[in-house]
Short mmCIF file of C-alpha atoms and ligand atoms in Angstrom, two decimals:
data_model
loop_
_atom_site.label_atom_id
_atom_site.label_comp_id
_atom_site.label_asym_id
_atom_site.label_seq_id
_atom_site.Cartn_x
_atom_site.Cartn_y
_atom_site.Cartn_z
CA MET A 1 100.85 121.52 66.23
CA THR A 2 103.78 120.96 63.88
CA GLY A 3 105.07 117.38 63.88
CA ILE A 4 108.67 116.90 64.99
CA ILE A 5 109.15 113.67 63.04
CA SER A 6 108.60 113.14 59.32
CA PRO A 7 105.06 112.34 58.11
CA ALA A 8 106.33 109.06 56.59
CA ILE A 9 107.81 107.87 59.90
CA GLN A 10 104.69 109.03 61.69
CA ALA A 11 102.48 107.04 59.32
CA TYR A 12 104.67 103.96 59.76
CA CYS A 13 104.48 104.23 63.58
CA SER A 14 100.70 104.63 63.45
CA GLY A 15 100.43 101.61 61.14
CA GLN A 16 102.42 99.51 63.61
CA SER A 17 100.33 100.55 66.63
CA ALA A 18 96.95 99.62 68.08
CA GLU A 19 94.09 101.41 66.32
CA PRO A 20 91.55 103.47 68.24
CA GLY A 21 88.00 102.13 68.43
CA PRO A 22 85.04 103.53 66.41
CA LEU A 23 83.99 106.24 68.89
CA LEU A 24 87.51 107.63 69.20
CA LYS A 25 87.77 107.65 65.40
CA GLU A 26 84.47 109.51 65.24
CA VAL A 27 85.69 112.10 67.77
CA PHE A 28 88.90 112.52 65.81
CA ASP A 29 87.15 112.96 62.43
CA TYR A 30 84.55 115.33 63.86
CA THR A 31 87.23 117.43 65.52
CA LEU A 32 89.32 117.67 62.36
CA ASN A 33 86.38 118.55 60.14
CA GLN A 34 84.15 120.64 62.39
CA MET A 35 86.18 122.31 65.12
CA GLU A 36 88.43 125.34 65.21
CA ASN A 37 91.97 124.68 66.44
CA SER A 38 91.47 121.01 65.64
CA SER A 39 95.20 120.29 66.04
CA MET A 40 94.70 120.58 69.80
CA ILE A 41 93.30 117.02 69.81
CA SER A 42 95.74 114.55 71.32
CA GLY A 43 94.94 111.62 69.00
CA ALA A 44 95.98 108.00 68.71
CA GLU A 45 99.69 108.14 69.61
CA VAL A 46 99.16 110.01 72.86
CA GLY A 47 95.95 108.03 73.42
CA ASN A 48 97.82 104.73 73.18
CA PHE A 49 100.40 105.97 75.64
CA LEU A 50 97.73 107.10 78.10
CA GLN A 51 95.94 103.75 77.83
CA PHE A 52 99.17 101.81 78.26
CA THR A 53 100.07 103.82 81.37
CA CYS A 54 96.57 103.46 82.86
CA ARG A 55 96.77 99.70 82.35
CA LEU A 56 100.23 99.42 83.92
CA LEU A 57 99.11 101.46 86.92
CA LYS A 58 95.81 99.57 87.15
CA ALA A 59 94.41 103.08 87.36
CA VAL A 60 91.11 103.67 89.09
CA LYS A 61 90.90 107.47 89.30
CA VAL A 62 92.42 109.75 86.69
CA LEU A 63 92.47 113.49 86.05
CA ASP A 64 92.28 115.06 82.58
CA ILE A 65 93.06 118.80 82.51
CA GLY A 66 91.79 120.18 79.17
CA THR A 67 88.87 118.22 77.72
CA PHE A 68 88.48 119.81 74.23
CA SER A 69 86.38 117.30 72.23
CA GLY A 70 86.88 114.57 74.82
CA TYR A 71 89.53 112.38 73.20
CA SER A 72 91.88 111.87 76.16
CA ALA A 73 89.01 111.45 78.65
CA LEU A 74 87.29 108.82 76.47
CA THR A 75 90.61 107.09 75.87
CA MET A 76 91.30 106.68 79.57
CA ALA A 77 87.69 105.79 80.44
CA GLU A 78 87.99 102.74 78.16
CA VAL A 79 90.78 101.13 80.16
CA ILE A 80 90.53 102.19 83.80
CA ALA A 81 88.80 99.95 86.35
CA ASP A 82 85.07 99.21 85.91
CA ASP A 83 84.33 101.34 88.97
CA GLY A 84 86.93 103.93 87.92
CA GLU A 85 86.55 107.69 87.48
CA VAL A 86 87.83 110.12 84.87
CA HIS A 87 87.55 113.74 86.01
CA THR A 88 87.95 116.04 83.02
CA CYS A 89 88.15 119.87 83.18
CA GLU A 90 87.04 122.35 80.51
CA MET A 91 86.24 126.06 80.60
CA ASP A 92 85.09 126.63 76.99
CA LEU A 93 81.33 126.12 76.63
CA LYS A 94 81.49 124.97 73.00
CA HIS A 95 84.17 122.41 73.78
CA LYS A 96 82.28 121.23 76.84
CA ASN A 97 79.12 120.70 74.78
CA VAL A 98 80.92 118.78 72.03
CA ALA A 99 82.64 116.54 74.58
CA ALA A 100 79.40 115.95 76.49
CA ARG A 101 77.73 114.73 73.27
CA PHE A 102 80.51 112.21 72.67
CA PHE A 103 80.59 111.11 76.32
CA ALA A 104 76.85 110.36 76.11
CA LYS A 105 77.58 107.94 73.25
CA SER A 106 80.29 106.05 75.14
CA LYS A 107 79.61 102.78 76.91
CA TYR A 108 81.97 104.07 79.59
CA LYS A 109 80.03 107.31 80.15
CA THR A 110 79.24 106.58 83.80
CA LYS A 111 82.97 106.75 84.56
CA ILE A 112 83.34 110.29 83.20
CA SER A 113 82.67 113.52 85.16
CA LEU A 114 82.95 116.69 83.09
CA HIS A 115 83.79 119.73 85.23
CA PHE A 116 82.96 123.05 83.60
CA GLY A 117 85.03 126.08 84.66
CA PRO A 118 88.65 127.14 85.09
CA ALA A 119 90.67 124.03 85.85
CA ARG A 120 92.53 125.62 88.74
CA ASP A 121 89.21 126.11 90.59
CA THR A 122 88.06 122.59 89.78
CA LEU A 123 91.29 121.03 91.01
CA LYS A 124 90.84 122.62 94.42
CA GLN A 125 87.79 120.45 95.08
CA PHE A 126 89.63 117.11 94.88
CA ALA A 127 91.21 115.23 97.77
CA ALA A 128 94.99 115.02 98.08
CA ASP A 129 96.68 111.74 97.11
CA SER A 130 93.53 110.46 95.39
CA PHE A 131 94.49 110.11 91.69
CA ASP A 132 96.55 107.41 89.97
CA LEU A 133 97.30 109.55 86.92
CA ALA A 134 96.94 113.16 85.78
CA PHE A 135 97.15 114.31 82.16
CA ILE A 136 97.92 118.03 81.85
CA ASP A 137 96.82 119.43 78.48
CA ALA A 138 95.15 122.84 78.98
CA ASP A 139 96.50 126.44 78.78
CA LYS A 140 100.27 126.31 78.72
CA VAL A 141 100.96 129.33 80.94
CA SER A 142 99.14 127.58 83.78
CA TYR A 143 101.22 124.40 83.48
CA PRO A 144 103.46 125.27 86.48
CA ALA A 145 100.36 125.71 88.66
CA TYR A 146 98.77 122.49 87.33
CA TYR A 147 101.99 120.60 87.94
CA GLU A 148 102.17 121.72 91.57
CA LEU A 149 98.48 120.96 92.16
CA CYS A 150 98.84 117.53 90.54
CA LEU A 151 101.77 116.73 92.83
CA GLU A 152 99.29 117.10 95.68
CA LEU A 153 96.42 115.25 94.01
CA VAL A 154 98.32 112.28 92.56
CA LYS A 155 99.33 109.48 94.91
CA ILE A 156 102.96 108.61 95.60
CA GLY A 157 103.82 106.16 92.80
CA GLY A 158 101.24 107.77 90.53
CA VAL A 159 102.04 109.44 87.22
CA ILE A 160 101.72 112.99 85.86
CA ILE A 161 101.93 113.41 82.09
CA LEU A 162 102.30 116.89 80.57
CA ASP A 163 101.54 117.26 76.86
CA ASN A 164 103.18 119.71 74.43
CA MET A 165 106.41 120.02 76.40
CA LEU A 166 108.33 120.52 73.13
CA TRP A 167 105.88 123.18 71.86
CA SER A 168 106.84 122.34 68.27
CA GLY A 169 110.53 122.50 69.19
CA THR A 170 110.38 126.16 70.25
CA VAL A 171 111.45 125.31 73.83
CA LEU A 172 115.01 125.11 72.45
CA ASN A 173 114.98 128.88 71.85
CA PRO A 174 111.95 130.16 73.74
CA VAL A 175 110.54 133.46 72.52
CA THR A 176 106.80 133.28 73.23
CA PRO A 177 105.31 133.25 76.77
CA GLU A 178 104.23 129.63 76.22
CA SER A 179 107.62 128.35 75.10
CA ALA A 180 109.35 130.25 77.92
CA VAL A 181 107.00 128.81 80.57
CA LEU A 182 107.33 125.27 79.23
CA ARG A 183 111.12 125.50 79.03
CA LYS A 184 111.37 126.80 82.59
CA LEU A 185 109.02 124.11 83.83
CA GLY A 186 110.99 121.40 82.02
CA ASP A 187 114.17 122.65 83.68
CA LYS A 188 112.43 122.64 87.07
CA ILE A 189 110.99 119.13 86.69
CA ARG A 190 114.41 117.77 85.74
CA LEU A 191 115.76 118.90 89.12
CA ASP A 192 112.63 118.14 91.14
CA GLU A 193 113.41 115.45 93.72
CA ARG A 194 109.72 114.76 94.23
CA VAL A 195 109.58 113.00 90.84
CA ILE A 196 111.53 110.86 88.41
CA ASN A 197 110.91 112.03 84.86
CA PHE A 198 111.67 111.63 81.19
CA LEU A 199 110.74 113.76 78.20
CA LEU A 200 109.39 111.53 75.47
CA PRO A 201 109.52 113.00 71.94
CA LEU A 202 106.09 111.59 71.13
CA ARG A 203 104.02 113.98 68.99
CA ASP A 204 104.66 117.40 70.61
CA GLY A 205 106.57 116.03 73.60
CA LEU A 206 105.19 114.20 76.61
CA MET A 207 106.86 114.88 79.94
CA VAL A 208 106.28 111.78 82.02
CA CYS A 209 106.77 112.08 85.79
CA GLN A 210 106.31 109.54 88.54
CA ARG A 211 105.71 110.97 91.99
CA LEU A 212 108.32 109.65 94.42
CA LYS A 213 107.49 111.63 97.56
C1 SAM B 301 94.87 120.93 73.94
S1 SAM B 301 93.19 121.00 74.29
C2 SAM B 301 92.89 119.48 75.13
C3 SAM B 301 92.95 118.28 74.23
C4 SAM B 301 92.41 117.03 74.85
N1 SAM B 301 93.11 116.69 76.08
C5 SAM B 301 92.52 115.88 73.89
O1 SAM B 301 92.96 114.80 74.27
O2 SAM B 301 92.18 116.03 72.71
C6 SAM B 301 93.12 122.17 75.60
C7 SAM B 301 91.73 122.43 76.16
O3 SAM B 301 91.88 123.09 77.41
C8 SAM B 301 90.86 124.05 77.55
N2 SAM B 301 91.33 125.05 78.50
C9 SAM B 301 92.21 126.08 78.29
N3 SAM B 301 92.41 126.76 79.41
C10 SAM B 301 91.66 126.18 80.38
C11 SAM B 301 91.44 126.42 81.77
N4 SAM B 301 92.08 127.42 82.39
N5 SAM B 301 90.60 125.63 82.44
C12 SAM B 301 89.98 124.60 81.82
N6 SAM B 301 90.13 124.31 80.51
C13 SAM B 301 90.96 125.08 79.80
C14 SAM B 301 90.67 124.58 76.12
O4 SAM B 301 89.40 125.20 75.98
C15 SAM B 301 90.84 123.32 75.29
O5 SAM B 301 89.61 122.72 75.06
#
């Protein structure tokens, strides 16, 4: 992922923000040093935003679509209610195994359920209106389907956050299938009366939507 703000500004913002705890730092370092496509990790800026939103919502049950090494799931598990649940979806066996190792080390591990398989199949097993927050961060071409499914699964008043909605800025002039899908979805969300939304230029763009009806 190419940053859309300068590295110096990015470093300043990170320095002025809450630091992740030791396990999240370990996940981050491991991912950067040992995993292919390490830039897929969400990291501290997005993590802080997810934690802040979970706290504001007093979230109990959250959905994490795209586990990778487990960063976003672990982040949310830290701050949701003591009896809360993070349901995280992953279809890559290597990623699932890495995440499972880190989840086992977390003191919040009992809150996390790791669902192995295509996320669209996993999502079908959950009850409607049962989640406080959903974080969409898996394959980009499926984002429109995830968005529609999340509108069923998240409660009215709950929040859906879609990562990478700037796709390194390429949504301005979409040429790849991913940038075209994300641009079209952004245009749709803007006009969708079921939500109120804003596109936050944090990292690669977070589309934040609150379900209204
Ligand atoms: C961008 S990474 C997720 C990053 C993670 N949320 C974090 O905070 O670091 C996307 C992940 O989604 C997984 N993925 C891609 N397509 C998927 C699908 N159809 N179902 C489930 N997982 C999928 C990939 O294997 C990858 O691990």
